[in-house]
């Protein structure tokens, strides 16, 4: 990871929209802010980790990755239970979408969490 971070440049990113994502097991639903600008750079970083993940016998990241920040979550079940509504997403977008999309995030480091340990790597730093 350190070598990948060193070889990668810092970049700008921004959020594109509010959305709802479910985990693979359908036990949690997340209210998220999806990345627009910066998606390609994040995809390049995560794709470059695939050989290491294979070596560690871990699954690779999603092929159709949706990079995001989670701002809320609820417990769900596959058939029923509470859900974030599409109306909530539309309302949030109408109230805050313009300001959200105007934010520019300067991505300067990557944080990697394995178990409880979090490691930080500066992008483009020797």
mmCIF file of N, CA and C in Angstrom:
data_model
loop_
_atom_site.group_PDB
_atom_site.id
_atom_site.type_symbol
_atom_site.label_atom_id
_atom_site.label_comp_id
_atom_site.label_asym_id
_atom_site.label_seq_id
_atom_site.Cartn_x
_atom_site.Cartn_y
_atom_site.Cartn_z
ATOM 1 N N UNK A 1 0.830 -1.190 0.000
ATOM 2 C CA UNK A 1 0.000 0.000 0.000
ATOM 3 C C UNK A 1 0.867 1.243 0.000
ATOM 4 N N UNK A 2 1.947 1.185 0.745
ATOM 5 C CA UNK A 2 2.835 2.351 0.808
ATOM 6 C C UNK A 2 3.367 2.706 -0.588
ATOM 7 N N UNK A 3 3.801 1.692 -1.344
ATOM 8 C CA UNK A 3 4.327 1.937 -2.696
ATOM 9 C C UNK A 3 3.236 2.490 -3.605
ATOM 10 N N UNK A 4 2.031 1.928 -3.519
ATOM 11 C CA UNK A 4 0.922 2.414 -4.335
ATOM 12 C C UNK A 4 0.615 3.870 -4.020
ATOM 13 N N UNK A 5 0.587 4.218 -2.737
ATOM 14 C CA UNK A 5 0.316 5.606 -2.343
ATOM 15 C C UNK A 5 1.409 6.535 -2.846
ATOM 16 N N UNK A 6 2.658 6.104 -2.719
ATOM 17 C CA UNK A 6 3.784 6.918 -3.179
ATOM 18 C C UNK A 6 3.704 7.184 -4.676
ATOM 19 N N UNK A 7 3.273 6.170 -5.427
ATOM 20 C CA UNK A 7 3.194 6.286 -6.884
ATOM 21 C C UNK A 7 1.936 7.001 -7.356
ATOM 22 N N UNK A 8 1.008 7.275 -6.456
ATOM 23 C CA UNK A 8 -0.258 7.928 -6.819
ATOM 24 C C UNK A 8 -0.207 9.403 -6.477
ATOM 25 N N UNK A 9 -0.831 10.203 -7.308
ATOM 26 C CA UNK A 9 -0.871 11.648 -7.077
ATOM 27 C C UNK A 9 -2.065 12.027 -6.219
ATOM 28 N N UNK A 10 -1.925 13.127 -5.542
ATOM 29 C CA UNK A 10 -3.069 13.704 -4.836
ATOM 30 C C UNK A 10 -4.086 14.138 -5.883
ATOM 31 N N UNK A 11 -5.345 14.216 -5.479
ATOM 32 C CA UNK A 11 -6.379 14.599 -6.440
ATOM 33 C C UNK A 11 -7.551 15.244 -5.718
ATOM 34 N N UNK A 12 -8.398 15.888 -6.489
ATOM 35 C CA UNK A 12 -9.619 16.478 -5.952
ATOM 36 C C UNK A 12 -10.790 15.546 -6.211
ATOM 37 N N UNK A 13 -11.731 15.569 -5.308
ATOM 38 C CA UNK A 13 -12.950 14.777 -5.449
ATOM 39 C C UNK A 13 -14.124 15.638 -5.010
ATOM 40 N N UNK A 14 -15.306 15.212 -5.391
ATOM 41 C CA UNK A 14 -16.509 15.908 -4.944
ATOM 42 C C UNK A 14 -17.658 14.906 -4.891
ATOM 43 N N UNK A 15 -18.668 15.266 -4.143
ATOM 44 C CA UNK A 15 -19.859 14.424 -4.062
ATOM 45 C C UNK A 15 -20.807 14.790 -5.196
ATOM 46 N N UNK A 16 -21.523 13.781 -5.687
ATOM 47 C CA UNK A 16 -22.447 13.997 -6.793
ATOM 48 C C UNK A 16 -23.894 13.948 -6.353
ATOM 49 N N UNK A 17 -24.207 13.085 -5.376
ATOM 50 C CA UNK A 17 -25.615 12.909 -5.020
ATOM 51 C C UNK A 17 -25.771 12.176 -3.698
ATOM 52 N N UNK A 18 -26.956 12.294 -3.150
ATOM 53 C CA UNK A 18 -27.381 11.463 -2.028
ATOM 54 C C UNK A 18 -27.875 10.150 -2.622
ATOM 55 N N UNK A 19 -27.681 9.050 -1.906
ATOM 56 C CA UNK A 19 -28.210 7.779 -2.389
ATOM 57 C C UNK A 19 -28.400 6.816 -1.223
ATOM 58 N N UNK A 20 -29.033 5.691 -1.526
ATOM 59 C CA UNK A 20 -29.271 4.633 -0.550
ATOM 60 C C UNK A 20 -28.559 3.385 -1.051
ATOM 61 N N UNK A 21 -27.727 2.797 -0.196
ATOM 62 C CA UNK A 21 -27.021 1.567 -0.531
ATOM 63 C C UNK A 21 -27.279 0.533 0.566
ATOM 64 N N UNK A 22 -27.423 -0.721 0.182
ATOM 65 C CA UNK A 22 -27.593 -1.821 1.133
ATOM 66 C C UNK A 22 -26.316 -2.643 1.151
ATOM 67 N N UNK A 23 -25.994 -3.236 2.332
ATOM 68 C CA UNK A 23 -24.855 -4.143 2.356
ATOM 69 C C UNK A 23 -25.238 -5.442 1.652
ATOM 70 N N UNK A 24 -24.239 -6.262 1.358
ATOM 71 C CA UNK A 24 -24.473 -7.490 0.588
ATOM 72 C C UNK A 24 -25.472 -8.424 1.258
ATOM 73 N N UNK A 25 -25.470 -8.467 2.584
ATOM 74 C CA UNK A 25 -26.360 -9.366 3.322
ATOM 75 C C UNK A 25 -27.763 -8.802 3.488
ATOM 76 N N UNK A 26 -27.957 -7.545 3.063
ATOM 77 C CA UNK A 26 -29.253 -6.854 3.198
ATOM 78 C C UNK A 26 -29.666 -6.697 4.654
ATOM 79 N N UNK A 27 -28.672 -6.567 5.560
ATOM 80 C CA UNK A 27 -28.969 -6.389 6.974
ATOM 81 C C UNK A 27 -28.837 -4.935 7.415
ATOM 82 N N UNK A 28 -28.275 -4.094 6.556
ATOM 83 C CA UNK A 28 -28.139 -2.665 6.840
ATOM 84 C C UNK A 28 -28.391 -1.881 5.563
ATOM 85 N N UNK A 29 -29.029 -0.745 5.742
ATOM 86 C CA UNK A 29 -29.249 0.183 4.646
ATOM 87 C C UNK A 29 -28.550 1.482 5.026
ATOM 88 N N UNK A 30 -27.840 2.074 4.082
ATOM 89 C CA UNK A 30 -27.023 3.251 4.354
ATOM 90 C C UNK A 30 -27.505 4.447 3.545
ATOM 91 N N UNK A 31 -27.585 5.578 4.192
ATOM 92 C CA UNK A 31 -27.807 6.853 3.517
ATOM 93 C C UNK A 31 -26.418 7.391 3.203
ATOM 94 N N UNK A 32 -26.142 7.649 1.929
ATOM 95 C CA UNK A 32 -24.777 7.974 1.522
ATOM 96 C C UNK A 32 -24.684 9.227 0.667
ATOM 97 N N UNK A 33 -23.463 9.703 0.567
ATOM 98 C CA UNK A 33 -23.089 10.759 -0.367
ATOM 99 C C UNK A 33 -22.162 10.097 -1.374
ATOM 100 N N UNK A 34 -22.589 10.000 -2.627
ATOM 101 C CA UNK A 34 -21.780 9.306 -3.633
ATOM 102 C C UNK A 34 -20.779 10.256 -4.281
ATOM 103 N N UNK A 35 -19.600 9.714 -4.545
ATOM 104 C CA UNK A 35 -18.524 10.472 -5.182
ATOM 105 C C UNK A 35 -18.811 10.636 -6.678
ATOM 106 N N UNK A 36 -18.574 11.819 -7.183
ATOM 107 C CA UNK A 36 -18.652 12.090 -8.619
ATOM 108 C C UNK A 36 -17.232 12.267 -9.132
ATOM 109 N N UNK A 37 -16.732 13.498 -9.111
ATOM 110 C CA UNK A 37 -15.341 13.752 -9.484
ATOM 111 C C UNK A 37 -14.434 13.030 -8.499
ATOM 112 N N UNK A 38 -13.396 12.377 -9.023
ATOM 113 C CA UNK A 38 -12.491 11.599 -8.187
ATOM 114 C C UNK A 38 -12.785 10.111 -8.234
ATOM 115 N N UNK A 39 -13.914 9.744 -8.844
ATOM 116 C CA UNK A 39 -14.283 8.327 -8.929
ATOM 117 C C UNK A 39 -13.206 7.524 -9.658
ATOM 118 N N UNK A 40 -12.702 8.057 -10.758
ATOM 119 C CA UNK A 40 -11.688 7.343 -11.549
ATOM 120 C C UNK A 40 -10.418 7.120 -10.733
ATOM 121 N N UNK A 41 -9.973 8.130 -10.000
ATOM 122 C CA UNK A 41 -8.765 7.999 -9.180
ATOM 123 C C UNK A 41 -8.962 6.971 -8.064
ATOM 124 N N UNK A 42 -10.119 7.001 -7.422
ATOM 125 C CA UNK A 42 -10.407 6.006 -6.372
ATOM 126 C C UNK A 42 -10.469 4.599 -6.961
ATOM 127 N N UNK A 43 -11.038 4.489 -8.140
ATOM 128 C CA UNK A 43 -11.118 3.188 -8.804
ATOM 129 C C UNK A 43 -9.719 2.669 -9.159
ATOM 130 N N UNK A 44 -8.852 3.549 -9.612
ATOM 131 C CA UNK A 44 -7.478 3.158 -9.920
ATOM 132 C C UNK A 44 -6.770 2.638 -8.676
ATOM 133 N N UNK A 45 -6.936 3.332 -7.553
ATOM 134 C CA UNK A 45 -6.318 2.887 -6.296
ATOM 135 C C UNK A 45 -6.856 1.528 -5.857
ATOM 136 N N UNK A 46 -8.172 1.365 -5.850
ATOM 137 C CA UNK A 46 -8.740 0.106 -5.356
ATOM 138 C C UNK A 46 -8.434 -1.055 -6.298
ATOM 139 N N UNK A 47 -8.433 -0.813 -7.599
ATOM 140 C CA UNK A 47 -8.113 -1.865 -8.564
ATOM 141 C C UNK A 47 -6.652 -2.308 -8.417
ATOM 142 N N UNK A 48 -5.764 -1.365 -8.135
ATOM 143 C CA UNK A 48 -4.345 -1.696 -7.971
ATOM 144 C C UNK A 48 -4.100 -2.590 -6.759
ATOM 145 N N UNK A 49 -5.036 -2.615 -5.817
ATOM 146 C CA UNK A 49 -4.892 -3.469 -4.627
ATOM 147 C C UNK A 49 -5.290 -4.917 -4.875
ATOM 148 N N UNK A 50 -5.943 -5.213 -5.992
ATOM 149 C CA UNK A 50 -6.434 -6.575 -6.245
ATOM 150 C C UNK A 50 -5.360 -7.658 -6.168
ATOM 151 N N UNK A 51 -4.167 -7.473 -6.740
ATOM 152 C CA UNK A 51 -3.153 -8.527 -6.604
ATOM 153 C C UNK A 51 -2.791 -8.816 -5.142
ATOM 154 N N UNK A 52 -2.664 -7.777 -4.342
ATOM 155 C CA UNK A 52 -2.369 -7.971 -2.922
ATOM 156 C C UNK A 52 -3.520 -8.682 -2.217
ATOM 157 N N UNK A 53 -4.745 -8.294 -2.521
ATOM 158 C CA UNK A 53 -5.900 -8.948 -1.910
ATOM 159 C C UNK A 53 -5.951 -10.432 -2.280
ATOM 160 N N UNK A 54 -5.662 -10.741 -3.536
ATOM 161 C CA UNK A 54 -5.623 -12.162 -3.951
ATOM 162 C C UNK A 54 -4.550 -12.915 -3.181
ATOM 163 N N UNK A 55 -3.385 -12.289 -3.028
ATOM 164 C CA UNK A 55 -2.282 -12.908 -2.289
ATOM 165 C C UNK A 55 -2.683 -13.194 -0.846
ATOM 166 N N UNK A 56 -3.478 -12.316 -0.265
ATOM 167 C CA UNK A 56 -3.943 -12.492 1.116
ATOM 168 C C UNK A 56 -5.228 -13.314 1.203
ATOM 169 N N UNK A 57 -5.656 -13.846 0.047
ATOM 170 C CA UNK A 57 -6.875 -14.653 -0.059
ATOM 171 C C UNK A 57 -8.118 -13.889 0.426
ATOM 172 N N UNK A 58 -8.174 -12.631 0.014
ATOM 173 C CA UNK A 58 -9.296 -11.769 0.344
ATOM 174 C C UNK A 58 -10.031 -11.415 -0.949
ATOM 175 N N UNK A 59 -11.324 -11.124 -0.842
ATOM 176 C CA UNK A 59 -12.064 -10.749 -2.059
ATOM 177 C C UNK A 59 -11.608 -9.379 -2.564
ATOM 178 N N UNK A 60 -11.660 -9.223 -3.873
ATOM 179 C CA UNK A 60 -11.339 -7.918 -4.446
ATOM 180 C C UNK A 60 -12.513 -6.974 -4.205
ATOM 181 N N UNK A 61 -12.258 -5.696 -4.440
ATOM 182 C CA UNK A 61 -13.305 -4.699 -4.268
ATOM 183 C C UNK A 61 -14.347 -4.880 -5.364
ATOM 184 N N UNK A 62 -15.498 -4.297 -5.194
ATOM 185 C CA UNK A 62 -16.588 -4.429 -6.156
ATOM 186 C C UNK A 62 -16.155 -4.015 -7.563
ATOM 187 N N UNK A 63 -16.574 -4.773 -8.566
ATOM 188 C CA UNK A 63 -16.256 -4.439 -9.957
ATOM 189 C C UNK A 63 -16.924 -3.122 -10.338
ATOM 190 N N UNK A 64 -18.184 -2.969 -9.979
ATOM 191 C CA UNK A 64 -18.920 -1.723 -10.228
ATOM 192 C C UNK A 64 -18.952 -0.922 -8.921
ATOM 193 N N UNK A 65 -17.803 -0.441 -8.505
ATOM 194 C CA UNK A 65 -17.671 0.244 -7.218
ATOM 195 C C UNK A 65 -18.469 1.545 -7.186
ATOM 196 N N UNK A 66 -19.069 1.791 -6.043
ATOM 197 C CA UNK A 66 -19.784 3.043 -5.804
ATOM 198 C C UNK A 66 -19.130 3.690 -4.584
ATOM 199 N N UNK A 67 -18.182 4.574 -4.836
ATOM 200 C CA UNK A 67 -17.434 5.220 -3.764
ATOM 201 C C UNK A 67 -18.341 6.251 -3.111
ATOM 202 N N UNK A 68 -18.318 6.266 -1.788
ATOM 203 C CA UNK A 68 -19.286 7.089 -1.063
ATOM 204 C C UNK A 68 -18.822 7.343 0.362
ATOM 205 N N UNK A 69 -19.520 8.236 1.020
ATOM 206 C CA UNK A 69 -19.403 8.452 2.456
ATOM 207 C C UNK A 69 -20.773 8.149 3.047
ATOM 208 N N UNK A 70 -20.804 7.295 4.056
ATOM 209 C CA UNK A 70 -22.069 6.970 4.719
ATOM 210 C C UNK A 70 -22.355 8.023 5.775
ATOM 211 N N UNK A 71 -23.581 8.544 5.783
ATOM 212 C CA UNK A 71 -23.946 9.560 6.770
ATOM 213 C C UNK A 71 -25.029 9.062 7.715
ATOM 214 N N UNK A 72 -25.543 7.866 7.446
ATOM 215 C CA UNK A 72 -26.542 7.269 8.332
ATOM 216 C C UNK A 72 -26.786 5.830 7.936
ATOM 217 N N UNK A 73 -27.250 5.015 8.886
ATOM 218 C CA UNK A 73 -27.578 3.631 8.560
ATOM 219 C C UNK A 73 -28.677 3.146 9.486
ATOM 220 N N UNK A 74 -29.398 2.127 9.014
ATOM 221 C CA UNK A 74 -30.426 1.474 9.816
ATOM 222 C C UNK A 74 -30.330 -0.024 9.607
ATOM 223 N N UNK A 75 -30.714 -0.786 10.631
ATOM 224 C CA UNK A 75 -30.785 -2.239 10.513
ATOM 225 C C UNK A 75 -31.999 -2.599 9.679
ATOM 226 N N UNK A 76 -31.843 -3.578 8.804
ATOM 227 C CA UNK A 76 -32.940 -3.999 7.937
ATOM 228 C C UNK A 76 -32.988 -5.525 7.894
ATOM 229 N N UNK A 77 -34.018 -6.027 7.272
ATOM 230 C CA UNK A 77 -34.075 -7.452 6.934
ATOM 231 C C UNK A 77 -34.348 -7.521 5.441
ATOM 232 N N UNK A 78 -34.130 -8.674 4.868
ATOM 233 C CA UNK A 78 -34.293 -8.810 3.420
ATOM 234 C C UNK A 78 -35.723 -8.536 2.978
ATOM 235 N N UNK A 79 -36.715 -9.022 3.727
ATOM 236 C CA UNK A 79 -38.107 -8.915 3.306
ATOM 237 C C UNK A 79 -38.796 -7.634 3.774
ATOM 238 N N UNK A 80 -38.498 -7.227 4.991
ATOM 239 C CA UNK A 80 -39.257 -6.111 5.559
ATOM 240 C C UNK A 80 -38.341 -5.266 6.434
ATOM 241 N N UNK A 81 -38.956 -4.362 7.161
ATOM 242 C CA UNK A 81 -38.195 -3.535 8.073
ATOM 243 C C UNK A 81 -38.076 -2.122 7.559
ATOM 244 N N UNK A 82 -37.470 -1.283 8.372
ATOM 245 C CA UNK A 82 -37.348 0.127 7.986
ATOM 246 C C UNK A 82 -36.409 0.295 6.798
ATOM 247 N N UNK A 83 -36.680 1.286 6.020
ATOM 248 C CA UNK A 83 -35.847 1.622 4.857
ATOM 249 C C UNK A 83 -35.771 3.143 4.743
ATOM 250 N N UNK A 84 -34.674 3.622 4.183
ATOM 251 C CA UNK A 84 -34.624 5.025 3.796
ATOM 252 C C UNK A 84 -35.472 5.153 2.541
ATOM 253 N N UNK A 85 -36.258 6.192 2.467
ATOM 254 C CA UNK A 85 -37.162 6.342 1.324
ATOM 255 C C UNK A 85 -36.510 7.152 0.207
ATOM 256 N N UNK A 86 -36.968 6.901 -1.012
ATOM 257 C CA UNK A 86 -36.508 7.686 -2.157
ATOM 258 C C UNK A 86 -36.927 9.145 -1.997
ATOM 259 N N UNK A 87 -38.067 9.359 -1.323
ATOM 260 C CA UNK A 87 -38.529 10.728 -1.082
ATOM 261 C C UNK A 87 -37.549 11.480 -0.183
ATOM 262 N N UNK A 88 -36.967 10.772 0.793
ATOM 263 C CA UNK A 88 -35.965 11.396 1.658
ATOM 264 C C UNK A 88 -34.758 11.833 0.820
ATOM 265 N N UNK A 89 -34.295 10.973 -0.051
ATOM 266 C CA UNK A 89 -33.154 11.292 -0.910
ATOM 267 C C UNK A 89 -33.481 12.496 -1.789
ATOM 268 N N UNK A 90 -34.669 12.512 -2.368
ATOM 269 C CA UNK A 90 -35.078 13.639 -3.221
ATOM 270 C C UNK A 90 -35.159 14.933 -2.415
ATOM 271 N N UNK A 91 -35.676 14.840 -1.203
ATOM 272 C CA UNK A 91 -35.801 16.031 -0.339
ATOM 273 C C UNK A 91 -34.416 16.557 0.049
ATOM 274 N N UNK A 92 -33.524 15.650 0.444
ATOM 275 C CA UNK A 92 -32.166 16.058 0.796
ATOM 276 C C UNK A 92 -31.472 16.710 -0.394
ATOM 277 N N UNK A 93 -31.666 16.141 -1.567
ATOM 278 C CA UNK A 93 -31.047 16.706 -2.753
ATOM 279 C C UNK A 93 -31.601 18.095 -3.057
ATOM 280 N N UNK A 94 -32.913 18.269 -2.893
ATOM 281 C CA UNK A 94 -33.490 19.590 -3.177
ATOM 282 C C UNK A 94 -33.026 20.634 -2.166
ATOM 283 N N UNK A 95 -32.825 20.220 -0.911
ATOM 284 C CA UNK A 95 -32.391 21.161 0.123
ATOM 285 C C UNK A 95 -30.884 21.420 0.117
ATOM 286 N N UNK A 96 -30.091 20.372 -0.104
ATOM 287 C CA UNK A 96 -28.646 20.476 0.094
ATOM 288 C C UNK A 96 -27.798 20.079 -1.113
ATOM 289 N N UNK A 97 -28.415 19.569 -2.170
ATOM 290 C CA UNK A 97 -27.663 19.043 -3.297
ATOM 291 C C UNK A 97 -26.727 20.036 -3.948
ATOM 292 N N UNK A 98 -27.191 21.245 -4.166
ATOM 293 C CA UNK A 98 -26.352 22.245 -4.834
ATOM 294 C C UNK A 98 -25.104 22.546 -4.007
ATOM 295 N N UNK A 99 -25.280 22.745 -2.698
ATOM 296 C CA UNK A 99 -24.128 23.014 -1.825
ATOM 297 C C UNK A 99 -23.213 21.797 -1.730
ATOM 298 N N UNK A 100 -23.810 20.607 -1.691
ATOM 299 C CA UNK A 100 -23.035 19.367 -1.618
ATOM 300 C C UNK A 100 -22.117 19.247 -2.835
ATOM 301 N N UNK A 101 -22.663 19.464 -4.018
ATOM 302 C CA UNK A 101 -21.883 19.322 -5.245
ATOM 303 C C UNK A 101 -20.823 20.416 -5.402
ATOM 304 N N UNK A 102 -20.961 21.508 -4.678
ATOM 305 C CA UNK A 102 -19.994 22.602 -4.762
ATOM 306 C C UNK A 102 -18.753 22.346 -3.889
ATOM 307 N N UNK A 103 -18.836 21.395 -2.961
ATOM 308 C CA UNK A 103 -17.698 21.088 -2.093
ATOM 309 C C UNK A 103 -16.589 20.396 -2.886
ATOM 310 N N UNK A 104 -15.358 20.836 -2.651
ATOM 311 C CA UNK A 104 -14.198 20.197 -3.281
ATOM 312 C C UNK A 104 -13.385 19.548 -2.161
ATOM 313 N N UNK A 105 -13.143 18.255 -2.301
ATOM 314 C CA UNK A 105 -12.358 17.503 -1.322
ATOM 315 C C UNK A 105 -10.949 17.310 -1.865
ATOM 316 N N UNK A 106 -9.952 17.709 -1.110
ATOM 317 C CA UNK A 106 -8.569 17.512 -1.511
ATOM 318 C C UNK A 106 -8.100 16.189 -0.912
ATOM 319 N N UNK A 107 -7.939 15.178 -1.745
ATOM 320 C CA UNK A 107 -7.554 13.847 -1.279
ATOM 321 C C UNK A 107 -6.033 13.781 -1.264
ATOM 322 N N UNK A 108 -5.479 13.732 -0.047
ATOM 323 C CA UNK A 108 -4.031 13.767 0.127
ATOM 324 C C UNK A 108 -3.480 12.500 0.756
ATOM 325 N N UNK A 109 -4.348 11.673 1.355
ATOM 326 C CA UNK A 109 -3.888 10.444 1.987
ATOM 327 C C UNK A 109 -4.965 9.377 1.935
ATOM 328 N N UNK A 110 -4.526 8.140 2.103
ATOM 329 C CA UNK A 110 -5.413 6.990 2.099
ATOM 330 C C UNK A 110 -5.310 6.337 3.473
ATOM 331 N N UNK A 111 -6.461 5.982 4.033
ATOM 332 C CA UNK A 111 -6.487 5.261 5.308
ATOM 333 C C UNK A 111 -6.921 3.830 5.022
ATOM 334 N N UNK A 112 -6.192 2.887 5.559
ATOM 335 C CA UNK A 112 -6.496 1.474 5.362
ATOM 336 C C UNK A 112 -6.763 0.861 6.729
ATOM 337 N N UNK A 113 -7.941 0.232 6.866
ATOM 338 C CA UNK A 113 -8.304 -0.395 8.135
ATOM 339 C C UNK A 113 -8.311 -1.906 7.958
ATOM 340 N N UNK A 114 -7.508 -2.581 8.753
ATOM 341 C CA UNK A 114 -7.471 -4.038 8.786
ATOM 342 C C UNK A 114 -7.719 -4.434 10.234
ATOM 343 N N UNK A 115 -8.884 -5.050 10.460
ATOM 344 C CA UNK A 115 -9.283 -5.328 11.844
ATOM 345 C C UNK A 115 -9.517 -4.008 12.552
ATOM 346 N N UNK A 116 -8.826 -3.807 13.667
ATOM 347 C CA UNK A 116 -8.960 -2.555 14.420
ATOM 348 C C UNK A 116 -7.837 -1.567 14.109
ATOM 349 N N UNK A 117 -6.843 -2.018 13.345
ATOM 350 C CA UNK A 117 -5.688 -1.179 13.043
ATOM 351 C C UNK A 117 -5.942 -0.327 11.806
ATOM 352 N N UNK A 118 -5.687 0.969 11.921
ATOM 353 C CA UNK A 118 -5.813 1.899 10.798
ATOM 354 C C UNK A 118 -4.428 2.437 10.457
ATOM 355 N N UNK A 119 -4.048 2.306 9.195
ATOM 356 C CA UNK A 119 -2.774 2.841 8.718
ATOM 357 C C UNK A 119 -3.066 3.965 7.744
ATOM 358 N N UNK A 120 -2.216 5.005 7.760
ATOM 359 C CA UNK A 120 -2.380 6.158 6.882
ATOM 360 C C UNK A 120 -1.186 6.251 5.944
ATOM 361 N N UNK A 121 -1.496 6.557 4.669
ATOM 362 C CA UNK A 121 -0.452 6.682 3.655
ATOM 363 C C UNK A 121 -0.677 7.972 2.879
ATOM 364 N N UNK A 122 0.369 8.803 2.818
ATOM 365 C CA UNK A 122 0.321 10.047 2.054
ATOM 366 C C UNK A 122 0.412 9.732 0.562
ATOM 367 N N UNK A 123 -0.441 10.336 -0.236
ATOM 368 C CA UNK A 123 -0.360 10.177 -1.682
ATOM 369 C C UNK A 123 0.775 11.019 -2.227
ATOM 370 N N UNK A 124 1.589 10.427 -3.113
ATOM 371 C CA UNK A 124 2.681 11.154 -3.745
ATOM 372 C C UNK A 124 3.849 11.455 -2.837
ATOM 373 N N UNK A 125 3.864 10.909 -1.624
ATOM 374 C CA UNK A 125 4.973 11.176 -0.691
ATOM 375 C C UNK A 125 6.010 10.061 -0.792
ATOM 376 N N UNK A 126 7.288 10.428 -0.805
ATOM 377 C CA UNK A 126 8.355 9.410 -0.865
ATOM 378 C C UNK A 126 8.454 8.618 0.432
#
